[in-house]
Amino acid sequence: MHRVASPRPFALTERDVEVLRCLTRYRYLRSRYLHAFAGGASEKRFVERLCELFHRGMIARPAQQWQFADARCQPLVYERELRAGHLLTGHETAPCTYLGPNAQRQFLHALTICECLASMELATSMRDDLRFIPWGEILGRAPDVTRTSAVPFRLAAGADTVVPDGVFGIEYRSGMRKTYRFFALEVDRGTMPVVRAKGTMSSIAAKLSSYSHFIATGGPRSVLGIPNLFVLTVVPNAGRAANSIAVAGGSKCAPWFLFKAVDEKALQRPLASVVTEAWERSGLPPLSIARPD
């Protein structure tokens, strides 16, 4: 929990730089994710190197993780120290999330967002026919009014506004042909009601309604410059998924709403099934986001 100074000489390696880049793309990542991204034959040796980077003040261990009783039984969560940014000169990378540098009030929610997106990036990187498109690349090609906005991730269509937990895309390659799907990610940890009596209060139903209006009015193209937008909702269990799917069935944009039950503990290591296994939707067969058809 506390850094200990070391008199030993230290030299930054390419793998260390990759760790810093990963923690720039994703605000929080467990050691297992960092090992999956940066590589190395021995995970044990890799974790020891993370300890060295921690004691050298290049990466941090968020204090919020220690509030849980089983914290010492789980892989440690890391974040990049802001003062280590100068080490990335010539290795610039854009964040894949909207999570800022300040402490996150909803730490587990923020961590789950990072783990879901990182799992998707890792799963697509294992296949030659898929390419993960991060938020920074989407924003770089968005209309000027969005790129120059102070809050470009706030999706507005008329009076309705919704802020996704993440936005990314997948490029599908088949020979010389390329097709694209784009996704808004919503992480539901079971703390928000599915439906509320008052429509003005936050709920899954209210969020889906805002997404429905955004999609139906052409928001994906006019606001983000993308041809489509599927909404992926990760929920903690099958019962929650069934209730959310039932609510989505009342929307005319129901085919664009996809749901998957994911055990939070399963995300302690990269979870390829968020890409490789089909997502449920209302009134239609499950949809595989790993296939373009």
Coordinates of N, CA and C in Angstrom, one line a residue, residues 2-121:
H2 N 2.1 1.1 0.5 CA 3.0 2.3 0.6 C 4.3 2.0 -0.2
R3 N 4.8 3.1 -0.9 CA 6.0 2.9 -1.7 C 7.2 2.8 -0.8
V4 N 8.1 2.0 -1.3 CA 9.4 1.9 -0.6 C 10.5 2.2 -1.6
A5 N 11.4 3.2 -1.2 CA 12.5 3.6 -2.1 C 13.5 2.5 -2.3
S6 N 14.1 2.4 -3.5 CA 15.1 1.4 -3.8 C 16.3 2.0 -4.3
P7 N 17.5 1.6 -3.8 CA 18.7 2.2 -4.4 C 19.2 1.5 -5.7
R8 N 18.5 0.5 -6.1 CA 18.9 -0.3 -7.3 C 18.7 0.6 -8.5
P9 N 19.6 0.4 -9.5 CA 19.5 1.1 -10.8 C 18.2 0.7 -11.5
F10 N 17.6 1.5 -12.3 CA 16.3 1.2 -12.9 C 16.3 1.8 -14.3
A11 N 15.9 1.0 -15.3 CA 15.8 1.4 -16.7 C 14.4 1.0 -17.2
L12 N 13.7 2.0 -17.8 CA 12.4 1.7 -18.4 C 12.5 0.9 -19.6
T13 N 11.7 -0.2 -19.7 CA 11.7 -1.1 -20.9 C 10.5 -0.8 -21.8
E14 N 10.5 -1.4 -23.0 CA 9.3 -1.2 -23.9 C 8.1 -1.7 -23.3
R15 N 8.2 -2.8 -22.5 CA 7.0 -3.4 -21.9 C 6.5 -2.4 -20.8
D16 N 7.4 -1.7 -20.1 CA 6.9 -0.7 -19.1 C 6.1 0.4 -19.8
V17 N 6.6 0.8 -21.0 CA 5.9 1.9 -21.7 C 4.6 1.4 -22.1
E18 N 4.5 0.1 -22.5 CA 3.2 -0.4 -22.9 C 2.2 -0.4 -21.8
V19 N 2.7 -0.7 -20.6 CA 1.8 -0.7 -19.4 C 1.3 0.7 -19.2
L20 N 2.2 1.7 -19.3 CA 1.7 3.1 -19.2 C 0.7 3.5 -20.2
R21 N 0.9 3.0 -21.4 CA 0.0 3.3 -22.5 C -1.4 2.7 -22.2
C22 N -1.4 1.4 -21.7 CA -2.6 0.8 -21.4 C -3.4 1.5 -20.3
L23 N -2.7 2.0 -19.3 CA -3.3 2.8 -18.2 C -3.7 4.2 -18.6
T24 N -3.2 4.6 -19.8 CA -3.7 5.9 -20.4 C -5.0 5.6 -21.2
R25 N -5.0 4.5 -21.9 CA -6.3 4.1 -22.6 C -7.4 3.8 -21.7
Y26 N -7.1 3.1 -20.6 CA -8.1 2.6 -19.6 C -7.6 3.1 -18.3
R27 N -8.5 3.9 -17.7 CA -8.1 4.5 -16.4 C -7.7 3.5 -15.3
Y28 N -8.4 2.4 -15.2 CA -8.1 1.3 -14.3 C -8.0 0.0 -15.0
L29 N -7.0 -0.8 -14.6 CA -6.9 -2.1 -15.1 C -6.2 -3.0 -14.0
R30 N -6.7 -4.3 -14.0 CA -6.1 -5.2 -13.1 C -4.8 -5.7 -13.7
S31 N -4.0 -6.4 -12.9 CA -2.7 -6.9 -13.4 C -2.8 -7.9 -14.5
R32 N -3.9 -8.7 -14.5 CA -4.1 -9.7 -15.5 C -4.4 -9.0 -16.9
Y33 N -5.1 -7.9 -16.9 CA -5.3 -7.2 -18.2 C -4.0 -6.6 -18.7
L34 N -3.3 -6.0 -17.8 CA -2.0 -5.4 -18.2 C -1.1 -6.5 -18.8
H35 N -1.0 -7.7 -18.2 CA -0.2 -8.8 -18.7 C -0.7 -9.2 -20.1
A36 N -2.0 -9.3 -20.3 CA -2.6 -9.7 -21.6 C -2.2 -8.7 -22.6
F37 N -2.2 -7.4 -22.3 CA -1.8 -6.4 -23.3 C -0.3 -6.3 -23.6
A38 N 0.4 -6.3 -22.5 CA 1.9 -6.1 -22.6 C 2.7 -7.3 -22.9
G39 N 2.1 -8.5 -22.5 CA 2.8 -9.8 -22.8 C 3.9 -10.1 -21.8
G40 N 4.5 -11.3 -22.1 CA 5.5 -11.8 -21.2 C 5.2 -13.2 -20.9
A41 N 6.3 -14.0 -20.8 CA 6.1 -15.5 -20.6 C 5.6 -15.8 -19.2
S42 N 6.0 -15.1 -18.2 CA 5.7 -15.4 -16.8 C 4.8 -14.3 -16.2
E43 N 3.6 -14.6 -15.9 CA 2.7 -13.6 -15.2 C 3.2 -13.2 -13.9
K44 N 3.9 -14.2 -13.2 CA 4.4 -13.9 -11.8 C 5.5 -12.8 -11.9
R45 N 6.4 -13.0 -12.9 CA 7.5 -12.0 -13.1 C 6.9 -10.6 -13.5
F46 N 5.9 -10.7 -14.3 CA 5.2 -9.5 -14.8 C 4.6 -8.7 -13.6
V47 N 4.0 -9.4 -12.7 CA 3.4 -8.8 -11.5 C 4.5 -8.2 -10.6
E48 N 5.6 -8.9 -10.5 CA 6.8 -8.3 -9.8 C 7.3 -7.0 -10.4
R49 N 7.2 -6.9 -11.8 CA 7.6 -5.7 -12.5 C 6.6 -4.6 -12.2
L50 N 5.4 -4.9 -12.1 CA 4.4 -3.9 -11.8 C 4.6 -3.4 -10.4
C51 N 5.0 -4.2 -9.5 CA 5.4 -3.8 -8.1 C 6.6 -2.8 -8.2
E52 N 7.5 -3.1 -9.0 CA 8.7 -2.2 -9.2 C 8.2 -0.8 -9.7
L53 N 7.3 -0.8 -10.7 CA 6.8 0.4 -11.3 C 6.0 1.2 -10.3
F54 N 5.3 0.5 -9.4 CA 4.6 1.1 -8.3 C 5.5 1.8 -7.4
H55 N 6.5 1.1 -6.9 CA 7.5 1.7 -5.9 C 8.3 2.8 -6.6
R56 N 8.5 2.8 -7.9 CA 9.2 3.9 -8.6 C 8.3 5.1 -8.8
G57 N 7.0 5.0 -8.5 CA 6.1 6.1 -8.6 C 5.6 6.4 -10.0
M58 N 5.6 5.3 -10.9 CA 5.1 5.5 -12.2 C 3.6 5.0 -12.4
I59 N 3.2 4.1 -11.6 CA 1.8 3.6 -11.5 C 1.3 3.6 -10.1
A60 N 0.0 3.7 -9.9 CA -0.6 3.7 -8.6 C -1.5 2.6 -8.4
R61 N -1.9 2.3 -7.1 CA -2.9 1.3 -6.7 C -4.0 2.1 -6.1
P62 N -5.1 2.3 -6.8 CA -6.2 3.1 -6.3 C -6.7 2.7 -4.9
A63 N -6.8 3.6 -4.0 CA -7.1 3.3 -2.6 C -8.5 2.7 -2.5
Q64 N -9.4 3.0 -3.4 CA -10.8 2.5 -3.3 C -10.9 1.0 -3.3
Q65 N -9.9 0.3 -3.9 CA -10.0 -1.1 -3.9 C -9.8 -1.8 -2.6
W66 N -9.2 -1.1 -1.6 CA -8.9 -1.7 -0.3 C -10.1 -1.7 0.6
Q67 N -11.2 -1.0 0.2 CA -12.4 -1.0 1.0 C -13.2 -2.3 1.0
F68 N -12.8 -3.2 0.1 CA -13.6 -4.5 0.0 C -12.8 -5.6 0.8
A69 N -13.6 -6.4 1.5 CA -13.0 -7.4 2.4 C -12.1 -8.4 1.7
D70 N -12.4 -8.7 0.4 CA -11.6 -9.7 -0.3 C -10.6 -9.1 -1.2
A71 N -10.2 -7.8 -1.0 CA -9.3 -7.1 -1.9 C -8.0 -7.8 -2.1
R72 N -7.5 -8.4 -1.0 CA -6.1 -9.0 -1.0 C -6.2 -10.4 -1.7
C73 N -7.4 -10.8 -2.0 CA -7.6 -12.1 -2.7 C -7.8 -11.9 -4.2
Q74 N -7.8 -10.7 -4.7 CA -8.0 -10.4 -6.1 C -6.8 -9.8 -6.7
P75 N -6.7 -9.9 -8.0 CA -5.6 -9.2 -8.7 C -5.6 -7.7 -8.5
L76 N -4.5 -7.1 -8.2 CA -4.5 -5.6 -7.9 C -4.9 -4.8 -9.1
V77 N -5.6 -3.7 -8.8 CA -6.0 -2.7 -9.8 C -5.0 -1.6 -9.8
Y78 N -4.6 -1.2 -11.0 CA -3.6 -0.1 -11.2 C -4.1 1.0 -12.0
E79 N -3.5 2.2 -11.8 CA -3.8 3.4 -12.6 C -2.5 4.1 -12.9
R80 N -2.4 4.9 -13.9 CA -1.1 5.6 -14.2 C -1.0 6.8 -13.3
E81 N 0.2 7.1 -12.9 CA 0.5 8.3 -12.2 C 0.6 9.4 -13.2
L82 N -0.1 10.5 -13.0 CA -0.1 11.6 -14.0 C 1.3 12.1 -14.2
R83 N 2.1 12.1 -13.2 CA 3.5 12.6 -13.4 C 4.4 11.7 -14.3
A84 N 3.8 10.5 -14.6 CA 4.6 9.6 -15.5 C 4.3 9.9 -16.9
G85 N 3.4 10.9 -17.2 CA 3.0 11.2 -18.6 C 4.2 11.5 -19.5
H86 N 5.2 12.2 -18.9 CA 6.4 12.6 -19.8 C 7.1 11.4 -20.3
L87 N 6.9 10.2 -19.7 CA 7.6 9.0 -20.2 C 7.0 8.5 -21.5
L88 N 5.8 9.0 -21.8 CA 5.1 8.5 -23.0 C 5.4 9.4 -24.2
T89 N 6.3 10.4 -24.2 CA 6.6 11.2 -25.3 C 7.0 10.3 -26.5
G90 N 6.4 10.5 -27.6 CA 6.6 9.6 -28.7 C 5.9 8.4 -28.7
H91 N 5.1 8.1 -27.7 CA 4.2 6.9 -27.6 C 2.8 7.3 -27.2
E92 N 2.4 8.4 -27.8 CA 1.1 9.0 -27.4 C -0.1 8.0 -27.7
T93 N -1.1 8.0 -26.8 CA -2.2 7.2 -27.0 C -3.4 7.9 -26.5
A94 N -4.6 7.7 -27.1 CA -5.8 8.4 -26.6 C -6.6 7.5 -25.7
P95 N -7.3 8.1 -24.7 CA -8.1 7.3 -23.8 C -9.3 6.6 -24.6
C96 N -9.6 5.4 -24.1 CA -10.8 4.7 -24.7 C -12.0 4.9 -23.9
T97 N -11.9 5.6 -22.7 CA -13.1 5.9 -21.9 C -13.1 7.4 -21.6
Y98 N -14.2 7.9 -21.0 CA -14.3 9.3 -20.6 C -13.9 9.6 -19.2
L99 N -13.4 8.5 -18.5 CA -13.1 8.7 -17.1 C -11.9 9.6 -16.9
G100 N -12.1 10.7 -16.2 CA -11.1 11.7 -16.0 C -10.1 11.3 -14.9
P101 N -9.1 12.2 -14.7 CA -8.0 11.9 -13.7 C -8.4 12.0 -12.3
N102 N -9.5 12.5 -11.9 CA -9.9 12.7 -10.5 C -10.4 11.3 -10.0
A103 N -10.4 11.2 -8.7 CA -10.9 10.0 -8.0 C -12.4 9.7 -8.4
Q104 N -12.7 8.5 -8.7 CA -14.0 8.1 -9.2 C -14.9 7.8 -8.0
R105 N -16.0 8.5 -7.9 CA -17.0 8.2 -6.7 C -17.5 6.8 -6.8
Q106 N -17.8 6.4 -8.0 CA -18.3 5.0 -8.3 C -17.2 4.1 -8.8
F107 N -16.3 3.8 -8.0 CA -15.1 3.1 -8.4 C -15.4 1.8 -9.1
L108 N -16.2 0.9 -8.5 CA -16.5 -0.4 -9.2 C -17.1 -0.2 -10.5
H109 N -18.0 0.7 -10.6 CA -18.6 1.0 -11.9 C -17.6 1.4 -13.0
A110 N -16.7 2.3 -12.6 CA -15.7 2.8 -13.5 C -14.7 1.6 -13.9
L111 N -14.4 0.8 -12.9 CA -13.5 -0.4 -13.2 C -14.2 -1.3 -14.1
T112 N -15.5 -1.6 -13.9 CA -16.2 -2.5 -14.8 C -16.3 -2.0 -16.2
I113 N -16.4 -0.7 -16.4 CA -16.4 -0.1 -17.7 C -15.1 -0.4 -18.4
C114 N -14.0 -0.1 -17.7 CA -12.7 -0.4 -18.3 C -12.5 -1.9 -18.6
E115 N -12.9 -2.8 -17.7 CA -12.7 -4.2 -18.0 C -13.5 -4.7 -19.2
C116 N -14.8 -4.2 -19.3 CA -15.6 -4.6 -20.5 C -14.9 -4.1 -21.8
L117 N -14.5 -2.8 -21.8 CA -13.9 -2.3 -23.1 C -12.6 -3.0 -23.4
A118 N -11.8 -3.2 -22.3 CA -10.5 -3.8 -22.5 C -10.7 -5.3 -23.0
S119 N -11.7 -6.0 -22.4 CA -12.0 -7.4 -22.9 C -12.3 -7.4 -24.4
M120 N -13.1 -6.4 -24.8 CA -13.5 -6.3 -26.2 C -12.3 -6.0 -27.1
E121 N -11.4 -5.1 -26.7 CA -10.2 -4.8 -27.5 C -9.3 -6.1 -27.6

